[in-house]
């Protein structure tokens, strides 16, 4: 979790923004961790008055979301009471519905996993069967903390989709999902609020809380290939929420047929190389796409993830970095771009899905369109 001491977005002392201001305070409490933060520091970093902060923190304490964490030594005046977040006051569920598997995680308010389950999943099965498996996972995870409220369920799935309405489009390889209202259908089954987004966007969201400041792309290579983009500190989804369909850039006009209907897509070339055991070629193909992305967006970092990358992280980092550096040496841009691995295979996607629920609690709801 990012524990940066940077000043939070300014609060406004208006009754209509009560939730907004409370979210700013909660976000700072979360960032402070177990060390805690004083009311005076909260006022300084939010721009709220000390009186407003006192009212907000009193309400948070009454709701069980904040608690005293001792006293800070005096520097000449009265010792300051330090407050901290109560991470296990509430929870959120994150689901990663992949083409062949389901990963589910229960996280606390600090985003820390409390329980994790994995199971096979046939995303090509009838929607009712997929929904039943997802709802069962939510029920089982909620039972891990039966006396604590679950705020909602975040669901990360392959794209394309409309995250605003929670409706899937023609998922690559599974066009039968086109137009399916996944958000509403799962909410009806679970009785909980549901948020839906692309798997890569979910992972990018959770990574944005821990990555250094700056723009980056998260490239997820698993059963498919996609990108999550963080630009200006926010997940970039695009005006029609379709940004990040990275795997379907064409690298070979007369290349192999892809499940999307195109030819020579990065996804098809990369997965084909993996299937025949040529990991160096798979990494080189991924690197070519990453270098294109670096040149197009002038990003600072490329973060790799997904189960296929997890099988040989070093090979993928080396291969992708080599292509980007070769392009930069020819004057194509990308000098100094950092290539890293998210780690954890598919776990960042499920944890990011839970962050789809937590983000509004901490005032992190902005997006670039």
mmCIF file of C-alpha atoms in Angstrom:
data_model
loop_
_atom_site.group_PDB
_atom_site.id
_atom_site.type_symbol
_atom_site.label_atom_id
_atom_site.label_comp_id
_atom_site.label_asym_id
_atom_site.label_seq_id
_atom_site.Cartn_x
_atom_site.Cartn_y
_atom_site.Cartn_z
ATOM 1 C CA UNK A 1 0.000 0.000 0.000
ATOM 2 C CA UNK A 2 1.251 3.434 -0.900
ATOM 3 C CA UNK A 3 2.297 5.296 2.247
ATOM 4 C CA UNK A 4 3.306 8.505 0.474
ATOM 5 C CA UNK A 5 2.998 11.670 2.525
ATOM 6 C CA UNK A 6 1.978 13.728 -0.504
ATOM 7 C CA UNK A 7 -0.848 16.154 0.133
ATOM 8 C CA UNK A 8 -4.290 14.717 -0.620
ATOM 9 C CA UNK A 9 -6.774 16.416 -2.954
ATOM 10 C CA UNK A 10 -8.223 19.471 -1.263
ATOM 11 C CA UNK A 11 -11.484 19.088 0.623
ATOM 12 C CA UNK A 12 -14.353 21.562 0.598
ATOM 13 C CA UNK A 13 -16.316 22.595 3.687
ATOM 14 C CA UNK A 14 -19.797 22.183 2.281
ATOM 15 C CA UNK A 15 -22.498 19.940 3.778
ATOM 16 C CA UNK A 16 -23.236 18.453 0.341
ATOM 17 C CA UNK A 17 -19.690 17.088 0.212
ATOM 18 C CA UNK A 18 -19.822 15.227 3.503
ATOM 19 C CA UNK A 19 -19.087 11.865 1.897
ATOM 20 C CA UNK A 20 -16.367 13.352 -0.286
ATOM 21 C CA UNK A 21 -14.566 14.885 2.676
ATOM 22 C CA UNK A 22 -14.915 11.726 4.762
ATOM 23 C CA UNK A 23 -13.425 9.751 1.859
ATOM 24 C CA UNK A 24 -10.404 12.081 1.792
ATOM 25 C CA UNK A 25 -9.856 11.486 5.497
ATOM 26 C CA UNK A 26 -10.279 7.733 5.140
ATOM 27 C CA UNK A 27 -7.769 7.650 2.299
ATOM 28 C CA UNK A 28 -5.179 9.401 4.452
ATOM 29 C CA UNK A 29 -5.882 7.036 7.343
ATOM 30 C CA UNK A 30 -5.374 4.101 4.986
ATOM 31 C CA UNK A 31 -2.112 5.532 3.659
ATOM 32 C CA UNK A 32 -0.829 6.160 7.203
ATOM 33 C CA UNK A 33 -1.180 2.481 8.097
ATOM 34 C CA UNK A 34 -0.605 1.282 11.649
ATOM 35 C CA UNK A 35 1.497 4.366 12.426
ATOM 36 C CA UNK A 36 -1.605 6.519 12.243
ATOM 37 C CA UNK A 37 -2.068 10.227 11.644
ATOM 38 C CA UNK A 38 -3.161 13.165 13.808
ATOM 39 C CA UNK A 39 -6.203 15.375 13.245
ATOM 40 C CA UNK A 40 -3.943 18.348 12.654
ATOM 41 C CA UNK A 41 -2.124 16.495 9.882
ATOM 42 C CA UNK A 42 -5.448 15.456 8.383
ATOM 43 C CA UNK A 43 -6.565 19.081 8.302
ATOM 44 C CA UNK A 44 -3.304 20.208 6.712
ATOM 45 C CA UNK A 45 -3.394 17.568 3.989
ATOM 46 C CA UNK A 46 -7.059 17.843 3.084
ATOM 47 C CA UNK A 47 -7.463 21.617 3.388
ATOM 48 C CA UNK A 48 -10.418 21.061 5.711
ATOM 49 C CA UNK A 49 -10.829 23.056 8.909
ATOM 50 C CA UNK A 50 -9.786 21.373 12.202
ATOM 51 C CA UNK A 51 -13.431 21.535 13.272
ATOM 52 C CA UNK A 52 -14.576 19.697 10.135
ATOM 53 C CA UNK A 53 -11.895 17.053 10.620
ATOM 54 C CA UNK A 54 -12.926 16.553 14.240
ATOM 55 C CA UNK A 55 -16.542 15.968 13.207
ATOM 56 C CA UNK A 56 -15.542 13.558 10.461
ATOM 57 C CA UNK A 57 -13.177 11.553 12.651
ATOM 58 C CA UNK A 58 -15.739 11.402 15.459
ATOM 59 C CA UNK A 59 -18.248 9.943 13.010
ATOM 60 C CA UNK A 60 -15.695 7.468 11.648
ATOM 61 C CA UNK A 61 -14.871 6.330 15.178
ATOM 62 C CA UNK A 62 -18.551 5.913 15.986
ATOM 63 C CA UNK A 63 -18.946 3.784 12.852
ATOM 64 C CA UNK A 64 -15.985 1.623 13.833
ATOM 65 C CA UNK A 65 -13.867 2.699 10.853
ATOM 66 C CA UNK A 66 -11.233 4.580 12.848
ATOM 67 C CA UNK A 67 -9.687 4.132 16.274
ATOM 68 C CA UNK A 68 -7.160 5.858 18.472
ATOM 69 C CA UNK A 69 -3.546 4.768 17.969
ATOM 70 C CA UNK A 70 -1.925 6.439 20.937
ATOM 71 C CA UNK A 71 -0.355 9.855 21.444
ATOM 72 C CA UNK A 72 2.367 11.558 19.454
ATOM 73 C CA UNK A 73 5.086 13.117 21.683
ATOM 74 C CA UNK A 74 4.631 16.797 22.325
ATOM 75 C CA UNK A 75 6.802 19.336 20.502
ATOM 76 C CA UNK A 76 5.946 22.069 22.914
ATOM 77 C CA UNK A 77 2.191 21.864 23.119
ATOM 78 C CA UNK A 78 -0.421 19.289 23.981
ATOM 79 C CA UNK A 79 0.398 15.734 22.784
ATOM 80 C CA UNK A 80 -1.557 14.885 19.638
ATOM 81 C CA UNK A 81 -3.954 11.963 19.510
ATOM 82 C CA UNK A 82 -3.147 9.726 16.568
ATOM 83 C CA UNK A 83 -5.866 7.899 14.657
ATOM 84 C CA UNK A 84 -5.654 4.876 12.373
ATOM 85 C CA UNK A 85 -7.970 2.979 10.068
ATOM 86 C CA UNK A 86 -9.631 -0.216 11.321
ATOM 87 C CA UNK A 87 -8.954 -2.466 8.310
ATOM 88 C CA UNK A 88 -11.199 -5.329 9.393
ATOM 89 C CA UNK A 89 -14.251 -3.130 9.954
ATOM 90 C CA UNK A 90 -15.532 -3.916 6.454
ATOM 91 C CA UNK A 91 -14.596 -6.116 3.510
ATOM 92 C CA UNK A 92 -14.939 -6.403 -0.242
ATOM 93 C CA UNK A 93 -14.965 -9.389 -2.595
ATOM 94 C CA UNK A 94 -13.011 -9.470 -5.829
ATOM 95 C CA UNK A 95 -13.684 -12.024 -8.580
ATOM 96 C CA UNK A 96 -11.527 -12.738 -11.609
ATOM 97 C CA UNK A 97 -13.605 -14.662 -14.150
ATOM 98 C CA UNK A 98 -11.055 -15.923 -16.647
ATOM 99 C CA UNK A 99 -11.668 -18.078 -19.678
ATOM 100 C CA UNK A 100 -10.784 -21.256 -17.782
ATOM 101 C CA UNK A 101 -10.669 -20.391 -14.101
ATOM 102 C CA UNK A 102 -12.125 -18.346 -11.251
ATOM 103 C CA UNK A 103 -10.014 -16.586 -8.625
ATOM 104 C CA UNK A 104 -11.877 -15.018 -5.709
ATOM 105 C CA UNK A 105 -10.467 -12.934 -2.881
ATOM 106 C CA UNK A 106 -11.858 -11.301 0.249
ATOM 107 C CA UNK A 107 -9.925 -8.154 1.181
ATOM 108 C CA UNK A 108 -10.129 -5.776 4.116
ATOM 109 C CA UNK A 109 -10.289 -1.984 3.881
ATOM 110 C CA UNK A 110 -6.497 -1.812 3.544
ATOM 111 C CA UNK A 111 -6.726 -4.065 0.496
ATOM 112 C CA UNK A 112 -5.060 -6.999 2.255
ATOM 113 C CA UNK A 113 -6.308 -10.468 1.256
ATOM 114 C CA UNK A 114 -8.073 -12.277 4.072
ATOM 115 C CA UNK A 115 -9.206 -15.348 2.127
ATOM 116 C CA UNK A 116 -8.562 -16.606 -1.413
ATOM 117 C CA UNK A 117 -10.174 -19.384 -3.428
ATOM 118 C CA UNK A 118 -9.526 -20.715 -6.912
ATOM 119 C CA UNK A 119 -11.585 -23.086 -9.031
ATOM 120 C CA UNK A 120 -11.907 -24.190 -12.647
ATOM 121 C CA UNK A 121 -14.367 -22.165 -14.724
ATOM 122 C CA UNK A 122 -15.740 -22.676 -18.217
ATOM 123 C CA UNK A 123 -16.465 -19.168 -19.461
ATOM 124 C CA UNK A 124 -18.054 -20.741 -22.519
ATOM 125 C CA UNK A 125 -20.708 -22.476 -20.395
ATOM 126 C CA UNK A 126 -24.260 -21.059 -20.210
ATOM 127 C CA UNK A 127 -24.403 -17.759 -18.344
ATOM 128 C CA UNK A 128 -26.487 -19.262 -15.522
ATOM 129 C CA UNK A 129 -23.752 -21.801 -14.759
ATOM 130 C CA UNK A 130 -21.031 -19.128 -14.718
ATOM 131 C CA UNK A 131 -23.176 -16.908 -12.478
ATOM 132 C CA UNK A 132 -23.878 -19.784 -10.099
ATOM 133 C CA UNK A 133 -20.148 -20.477 -9.730
ATOM 134 C CA UNK A 134 -19.443 -16.776 -9.127
ATOM 135 C CA UNK A 135 -22.238 -16.443 -6.563
ATOM 136 C CA UNK A 136 -21.033 -19.568 -4.734
ATOM 137 C CA UNK A 137 -17.545 -18.060 -4.467
ATOM 138 C CA UNK A 138 -18.984 -14.832 -3.028
ATOM 139 C CA UNK A 139 -20.999 -16.766 -0.458
ATOM 140 C CA UNK A 140 -18.053 -18.922 0.588
ATOM 141 C CA UNK A 141 -15.726 -15.948 1.010
ATOM 142 C CA UNK A 142 -18.299 -13.908 2.930
ATOM 143 C CA UNK A 143 -18.543 -16.788 5.409
ATOM 144 C CA UNK A 144 -14.881 -16.181 6.332
ATOM 145 C CA UNK A 145 -15.961 -13.007 8.180
ATOM 146 C CA UNK A 146 -19.625 -13.709 8.953
ATOM 147 C CA UNK A 147 -20.090 -10.849 11.407
ATOM 148 C CA UNK A 148 -18.511 -8.082 9.309
ATOM 149 C CA UNK A 149 -20.221 -6.255 6.427
ATOM 150 C CA UNK A 150 -19.214 -6.951 2.831
ATOM 151 C CA UNK A 151 -19.454 -3.698 0.890
ATOM 152 C CA UNK A 152 -19.857 -5.282 -2.515
ATOM 153 C CA UNK A 153 -18.415 -7.442 -5.248
ATOM 154 C CA UNK A 154 -15.973 -6.358 -7.932
ATOM 155 C CA UNK A 155 -15.816 -8.539 -11.028
ATOM 156 C CA UNK A 156 -12.926 -8.540 -13.494
ATOM 157 C CA UNK A 157 -13.491 -10.264 -16.836
ATOM 158 C CA UNK A 158 -11.912 -10.281 -20.290
ATOM 159 C CA UNK A 159 -13.010 -7.423 -22.534
ATOM 160 C CA UNK A 160 -14.361 -5.712 -24.361
ATOM 161 C CA UNK A 161 -17.179 -4.491 -22.114
ATOM 162 C CA UNK A 162 -19.004 -1.399 -20.867
ATOM 163 C CA UNK A 163 -17.899 -0.931 -17.263
ATOM 164 C CA UNK A 164 -20.412 1.888 -16.625
ATOM 165 C CA UNK A 165 -23.428 -0.365 -17.192
ATOM 166 C CA UNK A 166 -21.703 -3.641 -16.334
ATOM 167 C CA UNK A 167 -22.581 -5.112 -19.731
ATOM 168 C CA UNK A 168 -20.255 -7.430 -21.630
ATOM 169 C CA UNK A 169 -19.555 -7.082 -25.342
ATOM 170 C CA UNK A 170 -18.079 -9.644 -27.720
ATOM 171 C CA UNK A 171 -15.488 -11.194 -25.413
ATOM 172 C CA UNK A 172 -12.720 -12.597 -27.596
ATOM 173 C CA UNK A 173 -13.498 -16.266 -28.172
ATOM 174 C CA UNK A 174 -16.870 -16.001 -26.394
ATOM 175 C CA UNK A 175 -19.126 -13.780 -28.539
ATOM 176 C CA UNK A 176 -22.239 -15.271 -26.890
ATOM 177 C CA UNK A 177 -21.696 -12.881 -23.963
ATOM 178 C CA UNK A 178 -22.345 -9.842 -26.177
ATOM 179 C CA UNK A 179 -24.916 -7.615 -24.451
ATOM 180 C CA UNK A 180 -25.122 -9.685 -21.262
ATOM 181 C CA UNK A 181 -25.899 -7.550 -18.144
ATOM 182 C CA UNK A 182 -23.391 -9.256 -15.851
ATOM 183 C CA UNK A 183 -23.472 -6.583 -13.148
ATOM 184 C CA UNK A 184 -27.230 -6.657 -12.618
ATOM 185 C CA UNK A 185 -27.500 -10.435 -12.927
ATOM 186 C CA UNK A 186 -24.838 -11.102 -10.287
ATOM 187 C CA UNK A 187 -26.202 -8.390 -7.979
ATOM 188 C CA UNK A 188 -29.596 -10.107 -8.082
ATOM 189 C CA UNK A 189 -28.029 -13.445 -7.168
ATOM 190 C CA UNK A 190 -25.832 -12.179 -4.333
ATOM 191 C CA UNK A 191 -27.873 -9.303 -2.940
ATOM 192 C CA UNK A 192 -24.749 -7.145 -2.983
ATOM 193 C CA UNK A 193 -23.726 -4.144 -5.088
ATOM 194 C CA UNK A 194 -21.610 -5.297 -8.048
ATOM 195 C CA UNK A 195 -19.054 -3.434 -10.163
ATOM 196 C CA UNK A 196 -17.680 -4.877 -13.411
ATOM 197 C CA UNK A 197 -14.523 -3.946 -15.297
ATOM 198 C CA UNK A 198 -11.906 -5.467 -17.577
ATOM 199 C CA UNK A 199 -9.362 -7.721 -15.932
ATOM 200 C CA UNK A 200 -6.464 -5.499 -16.997
ATOM 201 C CA UNK A 201 -8.113 -2.334 -15.682
ATOM 202 C CA UNK A 202 -8.737 -3.981 -12.330
ATOM 203 C CA UNK A 203 -5.101 -5.022 -12.015
ATOM 204 C CA UNK A 204 -3.909 -1.568 -13.094
ATOM 205 C CA UNK A 205 -6.124 0.000 -10.422
ATOM 206 C CA UNK A 206 -4.616 -1.987 -7.571
ATOM 207 C CA UNK A 207 -1.089 -1.487 -8.921
ATOM 208 C CA UNK A 208 -1.650 2.272 -9.068
ATOM 209 C CA UNK A 209 -1.894 2.258 -5.269
ATOM 210 C CA UNK A 210 1.609 0.855 -4.863
ATOM 211 C CA UNK A 211 3.548 1.834 -8.009
ATOM 212 C CA UNK A 212 5.693 5.004 -7.964
ATOM 213 C CA UNK A 213 4.098 8.155 -9.413
ATOM 214 C CA UNK A 214 3.993 8.340 -13.204
ATOM 215 C CA UNK A 215 2.263 6.793 -16.183
ATOM 216 C CA UNK A 216 2.489 3.051 -16.766
ATOM 217 C CA UNK A 217 0.964 0.178 -18.697
ATOM 218 C CA UNK A 218 0.095 -3.161 -17.153
ATOM 219 C CA UNK A 219 0.364 -5.952 -19.759
ATOM 220 C CA UNK A 220 -1.460 -9.121 -18.736
ATOM 221 C CA UNK A 221 -0.550 -12.330 -20.552
ATOM 222 C CA UNK A 222 -2.578 -15.332 -19.506
ATOM 223 C CA UNK A 223 -5.246 -17.059 -21.550
ATOM 224 C CA UNK A 224 -5.352 -13.815 -23.548
ATOM 225 C CA UNK A 225 -3.426 -10.558 -23.744
ATOM 226 C CA UNK A 226 -4.583 -7.092 -22.728
ATOM 227 C CA UNK A 227 -3.395 -3.841 -21.206
ATOM 228 C CA UNK A 228 -4.448 -1.638 -18.348
ATOM 229 C CA UNK A 229 -3.321 1.975 -18.690
ATOM 230 C CA UNK A 230 -2.710 4.395 -15.822
ATOM 231 C CA UNK A 231 -2.302 7.932 -17.148
ATOM 232 C CA UNK A 232 -2.214 11.006 -14.941
ATOM 233 C CA UNK A 233 -2.737 8.823 -11.883
ATOM 234 C CA UNK A 234 -6.016 7.366 -13.147
ATOM 235 C CA UNK A 235 -7.077 4.247 -15.011
ATOM 236 C CA UNK A 236 -7.662 5.273 -18.623
ATOM 237 C CA UNK A 237 -10.699 3.497 -20.035
ATOM 238 C CA UNK A 238 -11.481 5.708 -23.021
ATOM 239 C CA UNK A 239 -14.646 7.542 -24.048
ATOM 240 C CA UNK A 240 -16.389 4.260 -24.904
ATOM 241 C CA UNK A 241 -14.615 2.297 -22.121
ATOM 242 C CA UNK A 242 -12.761 0.260 -24.728
ATOM 243 C CA UNK A 243 -9.154 1.349 -24.134
ATOM 244 C CA UNK A 244 -6.582 -1.341 -23.485
ATOM 245 C CA UNK A 245 -7.429 -3.900 -26.197
ATOM 246 C CA UNK A 246 -3.695 -4.227 -26.587
ATOM 247 C CA UNK A 247 -3.641 -7.856 -27.701
ATOM 248 C CA UNK A 248 -5.409 -7.094 -30.948
ATOM 249 C CA UNK A 249 -2.879 -4.756 -32.481
ATOM 250 C CA UNK A 250 -1.821 -6.164 -35.850
ATOM 251 C CA UNK A 251 1.874 -6.986 -36.152
ATOM 252 C CA UNK A 252 1.660 -9.167 -39.297
ATOM 253 C CA UNK A 253 -0.850 -8.277 -41.994
ATOM 254 C CA UNK A 254 -0.820 -11.849 -43.322
ATOM 255 C CA UNK A 255 -0.253 -13.482 -39.941
ATOM 256 C CA UNK A 256 -2.218 -16.293 -38.265
ATOM 257 C CA UNK A 257 -5.934 -15.900 -37.658
ATOM 258 C CA UNK A 258 -6.842 -14.586 -34.200
ATOM 259 C CA UNK A 259 -9.991 -15.461 -32.257
ATOM 260 C CA UNK A 260 -11.040 -11.824 -32.630
ATOM 261 C CA UNK A 261 -11.341 -12.375 -36.382
ATOM 262 C CA UNK A 262 -8.229 -10.407 -37.321
ATOM 263 C CA UNK A 263 -4.857 -11.683 -38.486
ATOM 264 C CA UNK A 264 -1.394 -11.284 -37.044
ATOM 265 C CA UNK A 265 -2.551 -9.905 -33.679
ATOM 266 C CA UNK A 266 0.004 -9.668 -30.877
ATOM 267 C CA UNK A 267 -2.114 -12.049 -28.801
ATOM 268 C CA UNK A 268 -2.232 -14.728 -31.499
ATOM 269 C CA UNK A 269 1.485 -14.464 -32.266
ATOM 270 C CA UNK A 270 2.536 -14.417 -28.619
ATOM 271 C CA UNK A 271 0.369 -17.342 -27.498
ATOM 272 C CA UNK A 272 1.337 -19.368 -30.574
ATOM 273 C CA UNK A 273 5.019 -18.919 -29.742
ATOM 274 C CA UNK A 274 4.362 -20.006 -26.148
ATOM 275 C CA UNK A 275 2.408 -23.044 -27.340
ATOM 276 C CA UNK A 276 5.343 -24.290 -29.427
ATOM 277 C CA UNK A 277 7.773 -23.697 -26.577
ATOM 278 C CA UNK A 278 9.518 -20.642 -28.037
ATOM 279 C CA UNK A 279 9.352 -18.358 -25.026
ATOM 280 C CA UNK A 280 12.080 -16.069 -26.334
ATOM 281 C CA UNK A 281 9.965 -15.372 -29.415
ATOM 282 C CA UNK A 282 6.850 -14.857 -27.290
ATOM 283 C CA UNK A 283 8.733 -12.293 -25.188
ATOM 284 C CA UNK A 284 10.066 -10.608 -28.334
ATOM 285 C CA UNK A 285 6.548 -10.281 -29.766
ATOM 286 C CA UNK A 286 5.259 -8.892 -26.468
ATOM 287 C CA UNK A 287 8.212 -6.496 -26.434
ATOM 288 C CA UNK A 288 7.368 -5.236 -29.936
ATOM 289 C CA UNK A 289 3.859 -4.384 -28.801
ATOM 290 C CA UNK A 290 5.148 -2.818 -25.588
ATOM 291 C CA UNK A 291 7.629 -0.688 -27.544
ATOM 292 C CA UNK A 292 4.784 0.540 -29.756
ATOM 293 C CA UNK A 293 2.837 1.468 -26.646
ATOM 294 C CA UNK A 294 5.805 3.289 -25.132
ATOM 295 C CA UNK A 295 6.297 5.265 -28.329
ATOM 296 C CA UNK A 296 2.616 6.129 -28.565
ATOM 297 C CA UNK A 297 1.979 7.153 -24.944
ATOM 298 C CA UNK A 298 5.468 8.088 -23.643
ATOM 299 C CA UNK A 299 4.855 6.086 -20.460
ATOM 300 C CA UNK A 300 7.395 5.660 -17.659
ATOM 301 C CA UNK A 301 7.000 1.953 -16.897
ATOM 302 C CA UNK A 302 5.785 -1.329 -18.324
ATOM 303 C CA UNK A 303 4.505 -3.808 -15.722
ATOM 304 C CA UNK A 304 4.075 -7.430 -16.805
ATOM 305 C CA UNK A 305 1.690 -9.914 -15.235
ATOM 306 C CA UNK A 306 -0.506 -12.952 -15.737
ATOM 307 C CA UNK A 307 0.033 -16.677 -15.411
ATOM 308 C CA UNK A 308 2.015 -17.033 -18.645
ATOM 309 C CA UNK A 309 4.480 -14.357 -17.551
ATOM 310 C CA UNK A 310 4.607 -15.928 -14.079
ATOM 311 C CA UNK A 311 5.881 -19.177 -15.638
ATOM 312 C CA UNK A 312 9.176 -17.433 -16.524
ATOM 313 C CA UNK A 313 9.255 -13.852 -15.313
ATOM 314 C CA UNK A 314 12.938 -13.291 -16.047
ATOM 315 C CA UNK A 315 12.607 -14.367 -19.677
ATOM 316 C CA UNK A 316 9.717 -11.994 -20.291
ATOM 317 C CA UNK A 317 11.336 -9.050 -18.541
ATOM 318 C CA UNK A 318 14.571 -9.559 -20.468
ATOM 319 C CA UNK A 319 12.801 -9.997 -23.786
ATOM 320 C CA UNK A 320 10.481 -7.014 -23.442
ATOM 321 C CA UNK A 321 13.222 -4.765 -22.081
ATOM 322 C CA UNK A 322 15.573 -5.717 -24.936
ATOM 323 C CA UNK A 323 13.086 -4.687 -27.622
ATOM 324 C CA UNK A 324 12.246 -1.387 -25.912
ATOM 325 C CA UNK A 325 15.927 -0.552 -25.426
ATOM 326 C CA UNK A 326 16.754 -1.488 -29.020
ATOM 327 C CA UNK A 327 13.989 0.827 -30.252
ATOM 328 C CA UNK A 328 15.254 3.611 -27.974
ATOM 329 C CA UNK A 329 18.839 3.170 -29.253
ATOM 330 C CA UNK A 330 17.571 3.846 -32.761
ATOM 331 C CA UNK A 331 15.998 7.085 -31.576
ATOM 332 C CA UNK A 332 12.499 5.691 -31.344
ATOM 333 C CA UNK A 333 11.834 6.790 -27.763
ATOM 334 C CA UNK A 334 11.623 4.696 -24.645
ATOM 335 C CA UNK A 335 14.986 5.497 -23.098
ATOM 336 C CA UNK A 336 14.910 4.876 -19.367
ATOM 337 C CA UNK A 337 11.587 3.019 -19.419
ATOM 338 C CA UNK A 338 11.455 0.516 -16.542
ATOM 339 C CA UNK A 339 10.142 -3.017 -17.149
ATOM 340 C CA UNK A 340 8.990 -4.895 -14.045
ATOM 341 C CA UNK A 341 6.701 -7.768 -13.032
ATOM 342 C CA UNK A 342 3.580 -7.421 -10.908
ATOM 343 C CA UNK A 343 4.058 -10.904 -9.465
ATOM 344 C CA UNK A 344 1.379 -13.186 -8.118
ATOM 345 C CA UNK A 345 0.183 -14.496 -11.478
ATOM 346 C CA UNK A 346 -3.531 -13.764 -11.729
ATOM 347 C CA UNK A 347 -3.894 -12.585 -8.105
ATOM 348 C CA UNK A 348 -3.489 -8.854 -8.911
ATOM 349 C CA UNK A 349 -6.572 -9.088 -11.117
ATOM 350 C CA UNK A 350 -8.786 -10.493 -8.356
ATOM 351 C CA UNK A 351 -7.380 -8.040 -5.798
ATOM 352 C CA UNK A 352 -7.929 -5.228 -8.281
ATOM 353 C CA UNK A 353 -11.524 -6.345 -8.701
ATOM 354 C CA UNK A 354 -11.990 -5.849 -4.950
ATOM 355 C CA UNK A 355 -10.459 -2.379 -5.304
ATOM 356 C CA UNK A 356 -13.275 -1.527 -7.736
ATOM 357 C CA UNK A 357 -15.504 -1.693 -4.655
ATOM 358 C CA UNK A 358 -13.117 0.035 -2.260
ATOM 359 C CA UNK A 359 -12.059 2.904 -4.531
ATOM 360 C CA UNK A 360 -15.217 5.006 -3.994
ATOM 361 C CA UNK A 361 -14.925 4.515 -0.208
ATOM 362 C CA UNK A 362 -11.577 6.301 -0.353
ATOM 363 C CA UNK A 363 -12.587 8.919 -2.913
ATOM 364 C CA UNK A 364 -10.672 7.281 -5.772
ATOM 365 C CA UNK A 365 -13.446 7.279 -8.369
ATOM 366 C CA UNK A 366 -11.964 9.460 -11.116
ATOM 367 C CA UNK A 367 -11.203 8.129 -14.564
ATOM 368 C CA UNK A 368 -9.882 9.519 -17.780
ATOM 369 C CA UNK A 369 -12.237 9.219 -20.700
#
